[in-house]
Amino acid sequence: MDKIELDPSPSILIESMRDIGYSFETAVADIIDNSISARATSIRIQTRTAPKPILAVVDDGEGLGRDELLQAMRMGSTDPRKVRDSQDLGRFGLGLKTASFSQCRKLTVVSKCDGAMSAFYWDLDDVAETNNWQVTEIQGDDEILSKVAFSDLLVSDHGTLIVWEKIDRVVGVEGNRDNDTTAVFNRNVSDMLEHLSLVFHRFLKAERGYKRVSMSCNGREIEPIDPFNSASEATISQQVERLSGGVTIQSYTLPHASKYEDAADYEYYGLRGGYIKNQGIYLYRARRLIIHGTWFGLAKKKPLTQLCRVRIDIDNQHDEDWKIDVKKASAQLPENVRLSIKSLLNTLYSPSRRVYQRRGAKQVAETNFPLWNAIKDNGNINYLINDEHPLIADFKRELSTDATKQFDLILKMLSTGFPIDSIRFEISNDPDSVAAPKTSTEETRENAVAFFRAMKGSGLDDLTILNAMRTQEIFAHCWGDVLSALGIEER
């Protein structure tokens, strides 16, 4: 049998590689992976929109000599099967090239090692024209400084600069009439910053045993977004569980909305898409976030578990087991880990369920003279207006027989017309969006006086009435105003 060598067509293959599935933000994150692997402690992103969009990433990492840089420009420059340094975030030796080509047609890399500067660039238009795997070298420091954008940022004797030019994959919002490339590019950069703040939050914050990595964009510091809000005293963190293969798992229950003084802070930790979407597992490979907001098919995303986020840490030696892809944006659970997590699921998200169940129980707990009765019937719970409430009973006593019948009909219609389906729908999407109507301070004061007088007319003593009022949501949230309206000083 004859073996026939079939070399791929460079111009066709390299264009196909552009559609491997990177977004703008995941592509930039892949570039930053290289900087961290090079032990950089400072990473700066620079963008420019005129005359054409351009992006550069410069770091103070170890840098590469000429031959090392030339090898790094090769497609598939590293064997994914080899044992890596524990801090190496790469895998295939493709990320630099595929991430860059997914967004731009010209990639330039300048690196300094021991003060010596080297530079090469890929231009996909050149590859298409020659149909050869050819990179171009820029020789001489002066030539590099004059021809490469932002090369003046390589101020120390070591570090690397990556420049994207001919950026042709800038994508805006689907259906948006705004065709201004500058505006769309700036939106992409804004989304990228949010992505980097989350993906690299453990590097951006000084974590015990590791050096902090500072990142900035156009001179503005990138701040970490901790998806677990671990600094909050209201966050519930469980003990770390150690699974086989060096896998560790820890569950966090985020604070309920009522624990935040500022609604904006609550929304901030909901992340892009909100709490329900972002509940679930957060998988970290060598401290770098790979995938988040998924239960990997082990559970459904439910409102009751929306505050649960589970951190899983793995090293960089088991990528094949976890099916880590080239983009480092997807993964699969190994079967042994899947079984372990499945057995722990109830323990992991039970605190989140308790937070909402306790809150729900508080709303329907037996109070003094509740306005609603929860009636259990064959496994169902029906909510009916309590017509024995002193305020309602007192009002009915003043009615004629016909008016009483009409009033009872109104109460029944209000109870049976309770919009349960609508409420269930809204709660399934965002439980905290469902709230009772708010009243002004003046309305509350007037209602408090009327309520007190009506209850007093039923023969109840002051203390019983006040205890009943304190359990009513309409009065409880502004108790000081209620007492002031009644002319009572609480001791």
Coordinates of C-alpha atoms in Angstrom, one line a residue:
M1 CA 0.0 0.0 0.0
D2 CA 1.3 3.4 -0.9
K3 CA 1.0 6.3 1.6
I4 CA 0.2 9.6 0.0
E5 CA 0.9 12.8 1.7
L6 CA -1.9 15.3 1.6
D7 CA -0.8 18.7 3.0
P8 CA -3.7 21.0 3.8
S9 CA -4.2 24.1 1.8
P10 CA -2.9 27.0 4.0
S11 CA -5.3 29.6 2.6
I12 CA -8.3 27.4 3.0
L13 CA -7.4 25.9 6.4
I14 CA -6.5 29.2 8.0
E15 CA -9.8 30.8 7.0
S16 CA -11.6 27.8 8.4
M17 CA -9.8 28.1 11.7
R18 CA -11.2 31.6 12.0
D19 CA -14.7 30.1 12.7
I20 CA -13.7 27.9 15.6
G21 CA -16.2 29.7 17.8
Y22 CA -14.4 32.4 19.8
S23 CA -16.3 35.5 20.8
F24 CA -14.4 38.8 21.1
E25 CA -14.2 38.5 24.9
T26 CA -13.1 34.8 24.9
A27 CA -10.5 35.6 22.3
V28 CA -8.9 38.3 24.4
A29 CA -9.1 36.1 27.5
D30 CA -7.1 33.5 25.6
I31 CA -4.4 36.1 24.8
I32 CA -4.2 37.0 28.5
D33 CA -3.8 33.3 29.4
N34 CA -0.4 33.5 27.6
S35 CA 0.6 36.5 29.6
I36 CA -0.2 34.7 32.9
S37 CA 1.6 31.6 31.7
A38 CA 4.6 33.8 31.1
R39 CA 4.4 34.9 34.8
A40 CA 3.4 38.4 34.1
T41 CA 2.3 40.5 37.0
S42 CA 1.1 43.5 34.9
I43 CA -1.1 43.2 31.8
R44 CA -2.2 46.2 29.9
I45 CA -4.8 46.3 27.1
Q46 CA -4.8 49.3 24.7
T47 CA -7.4 50.0 22.1
R48 CA -7.7 52.6 19.3
T49 CA -10.6 53.2 17.0
A50 CA -9.2 55.6 14.4
P51 CA -8.5 55.3 11.6
K52 CA -9.3 51.5 12.1
P53 CA -10.0 49.5 15.3
I54 CA -6.9 48.1 16.8
L55 CA -6.2 46.2 20.0
A56 CA -3.0 45.5 21.8
V57 CA -2.1 43.4 24.9
V58 CA 1.3 44.1 26.6
D59 CA 2.7 42.3 29.6
D60 CA 5.8 42.2 31.8
G61 CA 6.2 38.4 31.5
E62 CA 9.4 36.5 30.9
G63 CA 9.4 37.2 27.2
L64 CA 10.8 35.1 24.4
G65 CA 14.0 35.0 22.4
R66 CA 13.8 35.1 18.6
D67 CA 13.8 31.3 18.1
E68 CA 11.3 30.8 20.9
L69 CA 9.0 33.5 19.4
L70 CA 9.2 32.0 15.9
Q71 CA 8.2 28.6 17.4
A72 CA 5.3 30.3 19.3
M73 CA 4.0 31.7 15.9
R74 CA 3.7 28.1 14.5
M75 CA 0.3 26.5 14.4
G76 CA 0.2 23.9 17.1
S77 CA 3.4 25.0 18.8
T78 CA 2.9 22.9 21.9
D79 CA 2.1 19.2 22.5
P80 CA -1.2 19.2 24.5
R81 CA -0.1 15.8 26.0
K82 CA 3.0 17.0 27.7
V83 CA 3.1 17.8 31.4
R84 CA 2.8 21.5 32.0
D85 CA 3.8 23.9 34.7
S86 CA 1.0 24.2 37.3
Q87 CA 0.5 27.8 36.4
D88 CA 0.4 27.3 32.6
L89 CA -3.0 28.2 31.3
G90 CA -2.3 27.0 27.7
R91 CA -2.9 23.6 26.2
F92 CA -2.9 23.1 22.5
G93 CA -0.3 25.7 21.4
L94 CA -3.1 27.2 19.2
G95 CA -4.7 29.8 21.4
L96 CA -2.6 32.8 20.4
K97 CA -3.2 32.2 16.7
T98 CA -6.7 30.9 16.6
A99 CA -8.0 33.4 19.1
S100 CA -6.4 36.3 17.2
F101 CA -7.4 35.1 13.7
S102 CA -11.0 34.7 14.9
Q103 CA -11.1 38.5 15.3
C104 CA -8.4 40.0 13.0
R105 CA -6.5 39.3 9.8
K106 CA -3.2 40.6 11.0
L107 CA -1.4 39.4 14.2
T108 CA 1.9 40.9 15.3
V109 CA 3.9 39.7 18.2
V110 CA 6.8 41.5 19.7
S111 CA 8.8 40.0 22.6
K112 CA 11.7 41.2 24.7
C113 CA 14.0 38.8 26.5
D114 CA 17.1 40.0 28.3
G115 CA 16.7 43.3 26.5
A116 CA 16.7 41.8 23.0
M117 CA 13.7 42.5 20.9
S118 CA 12.1 40.2 18.3
A119 CA 9.0 40.6 16.1
F120 CA 7.0 38.5 13.7
Y121 CA 3.5 38.9 12.1
W122 CA 1.0 36.8 10.4
D123 CA -1.1 38.5 7.7
L124 CA -3.9 36.4 6.4
D125 CA -4.1 38.4 3.2
D126 CA -0.5 37.3 2.5
V127 CA -1.3 33.7 3.3
A128 CA -4.3 33.8 0.9
E129 CA -2.1 35.3 -1.9
T130 CA 0.8 33.0 -1.5
N131 CA -1.0 29.9 -0.2
N132 CA 2.0 29.3 2.1
W133 CA 2.5 29.2 5.8
Q134 CA 4.7 32.2 5.9
V135 CA 5.2 34.7 8.7
T136 CA 7.1 38.0 8.2
E137 CA 9.9 39.1 10.5
I138 CA 10.5 42.7 11.4
Q139 CA 14.2 43.1 12.2
G140 CA 15.9 45.8 14.2
D141 CA 14.6 47.7 17.2
D142 CA 14.1 51.0 15.3
E143 CA 12.1 49.2 12.6
I144 CA 9.9 47.5 15.2
L145 CA 9.3 50.7 17.1
S146 CA 8.4 52.5 13.9
K147 CA 6.2 49.9 12.4
V148 CA 4.4 48.2 15.3
A149 CA 1.6 50.1 17.1
F150 CA 2.1 50.4 20.9
S151 CA 5.6 48.9 20.7
D152 CA 6.8 51.8 22.9
L153 CA 4.9 50.2 25.8
L154 CA 7.6 47.5 26.1
V155 CA 9.7 49.6 28.4
S156 CA 11.3 46.8 30.6
D157 CA 13.9 44.4 29.4
H158 CA 11.4 41.6 29.2
G159 CA 7.7 41.2 28.2
T160 CA 5.5 40.6 25.2
L161 CA 3.3 42.7 23.0
I162 CA 0.4 41.3 20.9
V163 CA -1.3 43.5 18.4
W164 CA -4.5 42.9 16.4
E165 CA -5.0 44.8 13.2
K166 CA -7.5 44.4 10.3
I167 CA -10.1 43.6 12.9
D168 CA -13.0 42.4 10.7
R169 CA -15.1 40.4 13.1
V170 CA -16.5 43.2 15.2
V171 CA -20.1 42.1 16.0
G172 CA -22.9 44.3 17.3
V173 CA -26.3 43.6 18.7
E174 CA -28.4 41.5 16.2
G175 CA -30.8 43.7 14.4
N176 CA -29.2 47.0 15.6
R177 CA -29.3 49.7 12.9
D178 CA -26.1 51.2 14.2
N179 CA -23.5 50.2 11.7
D180 CA -20.9 52.5 13.2
T181 CA -17.8 50.2 13.6
T182 CA -16.4 52.4 16.3
A183 CA -19.5 52.2 18.4
V184 CA -19.8 48.4 18.0
F185 CA -16.1 47.9 18.7
N186 CA -16.4 50.0 21.9
R187 CA -19.4 47.9 23.0
N188 CA -17.4 44.7 22.4
V189 CA -14.6 46.2 24.5
S190 CA -17.0 47.0 27.3
D191 CA -18.4 43.4 27.3
M192 CA -14.8 42.1 27.3
L193 CA -13.9 44.0 30.4
E194 CA -16.8 42.5 32.3
H195 CA -15.8 39.1 31.1
L196 CA -12.2 39.5 32.1
S197 CA -13.2 40.8 35.6
L198 CA -15.1 37.5 36.1
V199 CA -12.8 35.0 34.4
F200 CA -9.6 36.2 36.0
H201 CA -11.1 37.5 39.3
R202 CA -8.8 35.2 41.4
F203 CA -5.7 36.6 39.7
L204 CA -6.9 40.2 40.0
K205 CA -7.3 39.8 43.8
A206 CA -4.4 38.8 45.9
E207 CA -5.2 35.2 46.7
R208 CA -3.2 33.5 49.5
G209 CA 0.0 31.8 48.1
Y210 CA -0.2 33.6 44.7
K211 CA 1.0 36.9 43.4
R212 CA -1.6 39.4 42.3
V213 CA -1.9 40.2 38.6
S214 CA -2.9 43.7 37.7
M215 CA -4.8 44.4 34.5
S216 CA -5.9 47.6 32.9
C217 CA -7.6 48.8 29.8
N218 CA -6.6 52.2 28.3
G219 CA -5.2 53.1 31.7
R220 CA -8.2 52.1 33.7
E221 CA -7.8 49.3 36.3
I222 CA -9.8 46.2 35.8
E223 CA -11.5 45.2 39.1
P224 CA -12.3 41.6 40.0
I225 CA -15.9 40.4 40.1
D226 CA -16.2 37.7 42.8
P227 CA -19.2 35.6 41.8
F228 CA -19.5 34.2 45.3
N229 CA -19.5 37.6 47.1
S230 CA -17.3 35.8 49.6
A231 CA -16.5 39.0 51.4
S232 CA -20.1 39.4 52.6
E233 CA -20.9 38.2 56.1
A234 CA -24.3 37.2 54.7
T235 CA -22.8 34.7 52.2
I236 CA -23.0 31.1 53.4
S237 CA -20.0 29.0 52.5
Q238 CA -19.8 25.3 53.1
Q239 CA -16.8 23.2 53.8
V240 CA -14.4 22.3 51.0
E241 CA -15.0 18.7 49.7
R242 CA -12.1 16.9 48.1
L243 CA -12.9 14.4 45.3
S244 CA -10.6 12.0 43.5
G245 CA -8.1 13.4 40.9
G246 CA -7.3 16.4 43.0
V247 CA -10.7 18.0 42.4
T248 CA -12.1 20.3 45.2
I249 CA -15.6 21.5 45.5
Q250 CA -17.1 24.2 47.7
S251 CA -20.7 25.6 47.7
Y252 CA -21.7 29.2 48.4
T253 CA -25.1 30.6 49.0
L254 CA -25.3 34.3 48.1
P255 CA -27.2 36.8 50.3
H256 CA -30.9 37.3 49.6
A257 CA -31.8 40.7 48.1
S258 CA -33.1 41.9 51.5
K259 CA -29.5 41.7 52.8
Y260 CA -28.2 44.4 50.5
E261 CA -28.5 48.1 51.4
D262 CA -28.2 49.1 47.7
A263 CA -30.3 47.3 45.0
A264 CA -27.4 48.0 42.6
D265 CA -25.1 45.8 44.6
Y266 CA -27.6 43.0 44.5
E267 CA -27.9 43.3 40.7
Y268 CA -24.1 43.4 40.4
Y269 CA -23.6 40.0 41.9
G270 CA -26.4 38.6 39.8
L271 CA -23.9 38.9 36.9
R272 CA -25.0 39.2 33.2
G273 CA -28.3 37.5 32.9
G274 CA -29.3 37.5 36.6
Y275 CA -29.3 35.0 39.5
I276 CA -31.4 32.2 38.0
K277 CA -29.2 32.0 34.9
N278 CA -25.9 32.2 36.8
Q279 CA -26.7 29.6 39.5
G280 CA -24.8 26.3 39.4
I281 CA -21.2 25.2 39.0
Y282 CA -18.2 27.5 38.4
L283 CA -15.4 25.4 37.0
Y284 CA -11.8 26.7 37.5
R285 CA -8.8 25.3 35.8
A286 CA -5.6 26.4 37.5
R287 CA -7.7 29.2 39.1
R288 CA -8.9 30.5 35.7
L289 CA -12.7 30.3 35.2
I290 CA -13.6 28.0 32.4
I291 CA -17.4 27.7 32.5
H292 CA -20.0 29.0 34.9
G293 CA -23.7 29.0 35.5
T294 CA -24.4 25.4 34.7
W295 CA -25.5 22.2 36.5
F296 CA -24.0 20.1 33.7
G297 CA -27.4 18.4 33.3
L298 CA -27.5 17.2 36.9
A299 CA -30.3 19.6 38.0
K300 CA -32.7 22.2 36.6
K301 CA -32.2 25.9 37.3
K302 CA -35.0 26.8 39.7
P303 CA -35.9 30.0 41.6
L304 CA -35.4 28.3 44.9
T305 CA -31.8 27.4 44.1
Q306 CA -30.8 30.7 42.4
L307 CA -28.5 31.8 45.2
C308 CA -26.4 28.6 45.0
R309 CA -23.0 28.8 43.2
V310 CA -20.6 25.9 43.4
R311 CA -16.9 26.3 42.9
I312 CA -15.0 23.4 41.5
D313 CA -11.2 23.6 41.1
I314 CA -9.1 21.3 38.9
D315 CA -5.5 21.4 37.8
N316 CA -4.2 21.6 34.2
Q317 CA -3.1 18.0 34.0
H318 CA -6.5 16.4 33.4
D319 CA -7.8 18.4 30.4
E320 CA -8.7 15.3 28.4
D321 CA -10.8 13.9 31.2
W322 CA -12.7 17.2 31.4
K323 CA -12.9 17.7 27.6
I324 CA -11.5 21.3 27.9
D325 CA -11.8 22.8 24.4
V326 CA -9.3 25.0 22.6
K327 CA -11.2 28.2 23.6
K328 CA -11.2 27.1 27.3
A329 CA -14.9 28.0 27.3
S330 CA -16.5 24.6 27.7
A331 CA -16.0 21.4 29.6
Q332 CA -17.7 18.1 30.5
L333 CA -17.8 16.4 33.9
P334 CA -15.8 13.1 34.1
E335 CA -18.1 10.3 35.1
N336 CA -16.6 9.7 38.5
V337 CA -16.9 13.5 39.3
R338 CA -20.5 13.5 37.9
L339 CA -21.5 10.7 40.3
S340 CA -19.8 12.4 43.3
I341 CA -21.5 15.8 42.6
K342 CA -24.9 14.1 42.0
S343 CA -24.7 12.6 45.5
L344 CA -23.8 16.0 47.0
L345 CA -26.4 18.1 45.1
N346 CA -29.0 18.3 47.8
T347 CA -26.3 19.3 50.3
L348 CA -24.9 21.9 47.9
Y349 CA -28.0 23.9 47.2
S350 CA -30.2 23.2 50.3
P351 CA -29.1 26.5 52.0
S352 CA -30.4 28.4 49.0
R353 CA -33.7 26.6 49.2
R354 CA -33.9 27.3 52.9
V355 CA -33.4 31.0 52.4
Y356 CA -36.4 31.2 50.1
Q357 CA -38.5 28.7 52.0
R358 CA -37.9 30.5 55.3
R359 CA -38.7 33.8 53.6
G360 CA -41.9 32.3 52.1
A361 CA -42.9 30.8 55.4
K362 CA -42.5 34.2 57.1
Q363 CA -45.0 35.7 54.6
V364 CA -47.7 33.2 55.5
A365 CA -46.9 32.5 59.1
E366 CA -49.8 32.7 61.5
T367 CA -50.1 36.2 62.8
N368 CA -52.6 38.0 65.0
F369 CA -55.6 38.4 62.8
P370 CA -54.1 37.4 59.4
L371 CA -55.6 39.0 56.3
W372 CA -55.2 35.7 54.4
N373 CA -55.8 32.1 55.4
A374 CA -53.8 29.3 53.8
I375 CA -56.2 26.3 53.5
K376 CA -54.7 22.9 52.6
D377 CA -57.0 20.7 50.5
N378 CA -55.9 17.4 49.0
G379 CA -52.3 18.5 48.7
N380 CA -53.2 21.9 47.3
I381 CA -53.0 25.2 49.2
N382 CA -55.7 27.7 48.7
Y383 CA -55.4 31.3 49.8
L384 CA -58.7 32.9 51.0
I385 CA -59.4 36.3 52.5
N386 CA -60.0 35.9 56.2
D387 CA -63.5 37.2 56.6
E388 CA -63.2 36.8 60.4
H389 CA -60.5 39.5 60.6
P390 CA -61.8 42.0 63.1
L391 CA -61.6 44.9 60.6
I392 CA -63.7 42.9 58.1
A393 CA -66.1 41.5 60.6
D394 CA -66.7 45.0 62.1
F395 CA -67.4 46.4 58.7
K396 CA -69.9 43.6 57.9
R397 CA -71.8 44.2 61.1
E398 CA -72.7 47.7 59.8
L399 CA -74.1 46.3 56.5
S400 CA -77.7 45.3 55.7
T401 CA -78.5 41.7 54.9
D402 CA -78.4 42.3 51.1
A403 CA -75.2 44.4 51.3
T404 CA -73.6 41.6 53.4
K405 CA -74.3 39.0 50.8
Q406 CA -72.9 41.3 48.1
F407 CA -69.8 42.0 50.2
D408 CA -69.3 38.2 50.8
L409 CA -69.5 37.7 47.0
I410 CA -66.9 40.4 46.4
L411 CA -64.5 38.7 49.0
K412 CA -65.1 35.3 47.3
M413 CA -64.4 36.8 43.8
L414 CA -61.2 38.4 45.1
S415 CA -60.0 35.1 46.6
T416 CA -60.9 32.9 43.6
G417 CA -59.5 35.6 41.3
F418 CA -56.1 35.5 43.0
P419 CA -53.7 35.7 40.0
I420 CA -51.8 32.5 40.9
D421 CA -50.7 31.7 37.3
S422 CA -49.3 35.1 36.7
I423 CA -47.5 35.2 40.1
R424 CA -46.1 31.7 39.4
F425 CA -44.8 32.9 36.0
E426 CA -43.2 36.0 37.4
I427 CA -41.6 34.1 40.4
S428 CA -40.2 31.5 38.0
N429 CA -38.4 34.3 36.1
D430 CA -37.4 36.5 39.0
P431 CA -38.8 35.8 42.5
D432 CA -37.6 39.2 43.9
S433 CA -39.5 41.1 41.3
V434 CA -42.8 40.2 42.9
A435 CA -43.6 42.6 45.7
A436 CA -46.5 44.1 47.5
P437 CA -47.6 47.7 46.5
K438 CA -45.9 50.4 48.5
T439 CA -47.8 53.2 50.2
S440 CA -46.6 56.6 51.0
T441 CA -45.8 57.6 54.6
E442 CA -48.9 59.8 54.8
E443 CA -51.1 57.0 53.5
T444 CA -49.6 54.6 56.1
R445 CA -50.2 57.1 58.9
E446 CA -53.9 57.5 57.9
N447 CA -54.4 53.8 57.5
A448 CA -52.8 53.1 60.9
V449 CA -55.2 55.5 62.7
A450 CA -58.2 54.1 60.9
F451 CA -57.1 50.5 61.6
F452 CA -56.5 51.2 65.3
R453 CA -59.9 52.9 65.8
A454 CA -61.7 50.1 64.0
M455 CA -60.0 47.4 66.1
K456 CA -60.6 49.4 69.3
G457 CA -64.3 49.5 68.4
S458 CA -64.2 45.7 68.4
G459 CA -63.4 45.8 72.1
L460 CA -59.7 44.9 71.8
D461 CA -57.1 46.4 74.2
D462 CA -54.3 48.6 73.0
L463 CA -51.5 46.0 73.4
T464 CA -53.4 43.3 71.4
I465 CA -54.1 45.8 68.6
L466 CA -50.4 46.9 68.5
N467 CA -49.2 43.4 68.4
A468 CA -51.6 42.6 65.5
M469 CA -50.5 45.8 63.6
R470 CA -46.8 44.9 64.1
T471 CA -47.4 41.6 62.1
Q472 CA -49.0 43.4 59.2
E473 CA -46.6 44.2 56.4
I474 CA -48.3 47.5 55.6
F475 CA -47.3 48.8 59.1
A476 CA -44.3 46.7 60.1
H477 CA -41.9 48.3 57.5
C478 CA -42.4 51.8 59.0
W479 CA -43.3 51.0 62.6
G480 CA -41.9 54.3 63.9
D481 CA -44.2 56.3 61.7
V482 CA -47.2 54.2 62.8
L483 CA -46.5 54.8 66.5
S484 CA -46.0 58.5 65.8
A485 CA -49.4 58.7 64.0
L486 CA -51.0 57.0 67.0
G487 CA -49.2 59.3 69.5
I488 CA -47.5 56.3 71.2
E489 CA -43.9 56.3 72.4
E490 CA -42.3 52.8 72.3
R491 CA -40.2 52.1 75.4

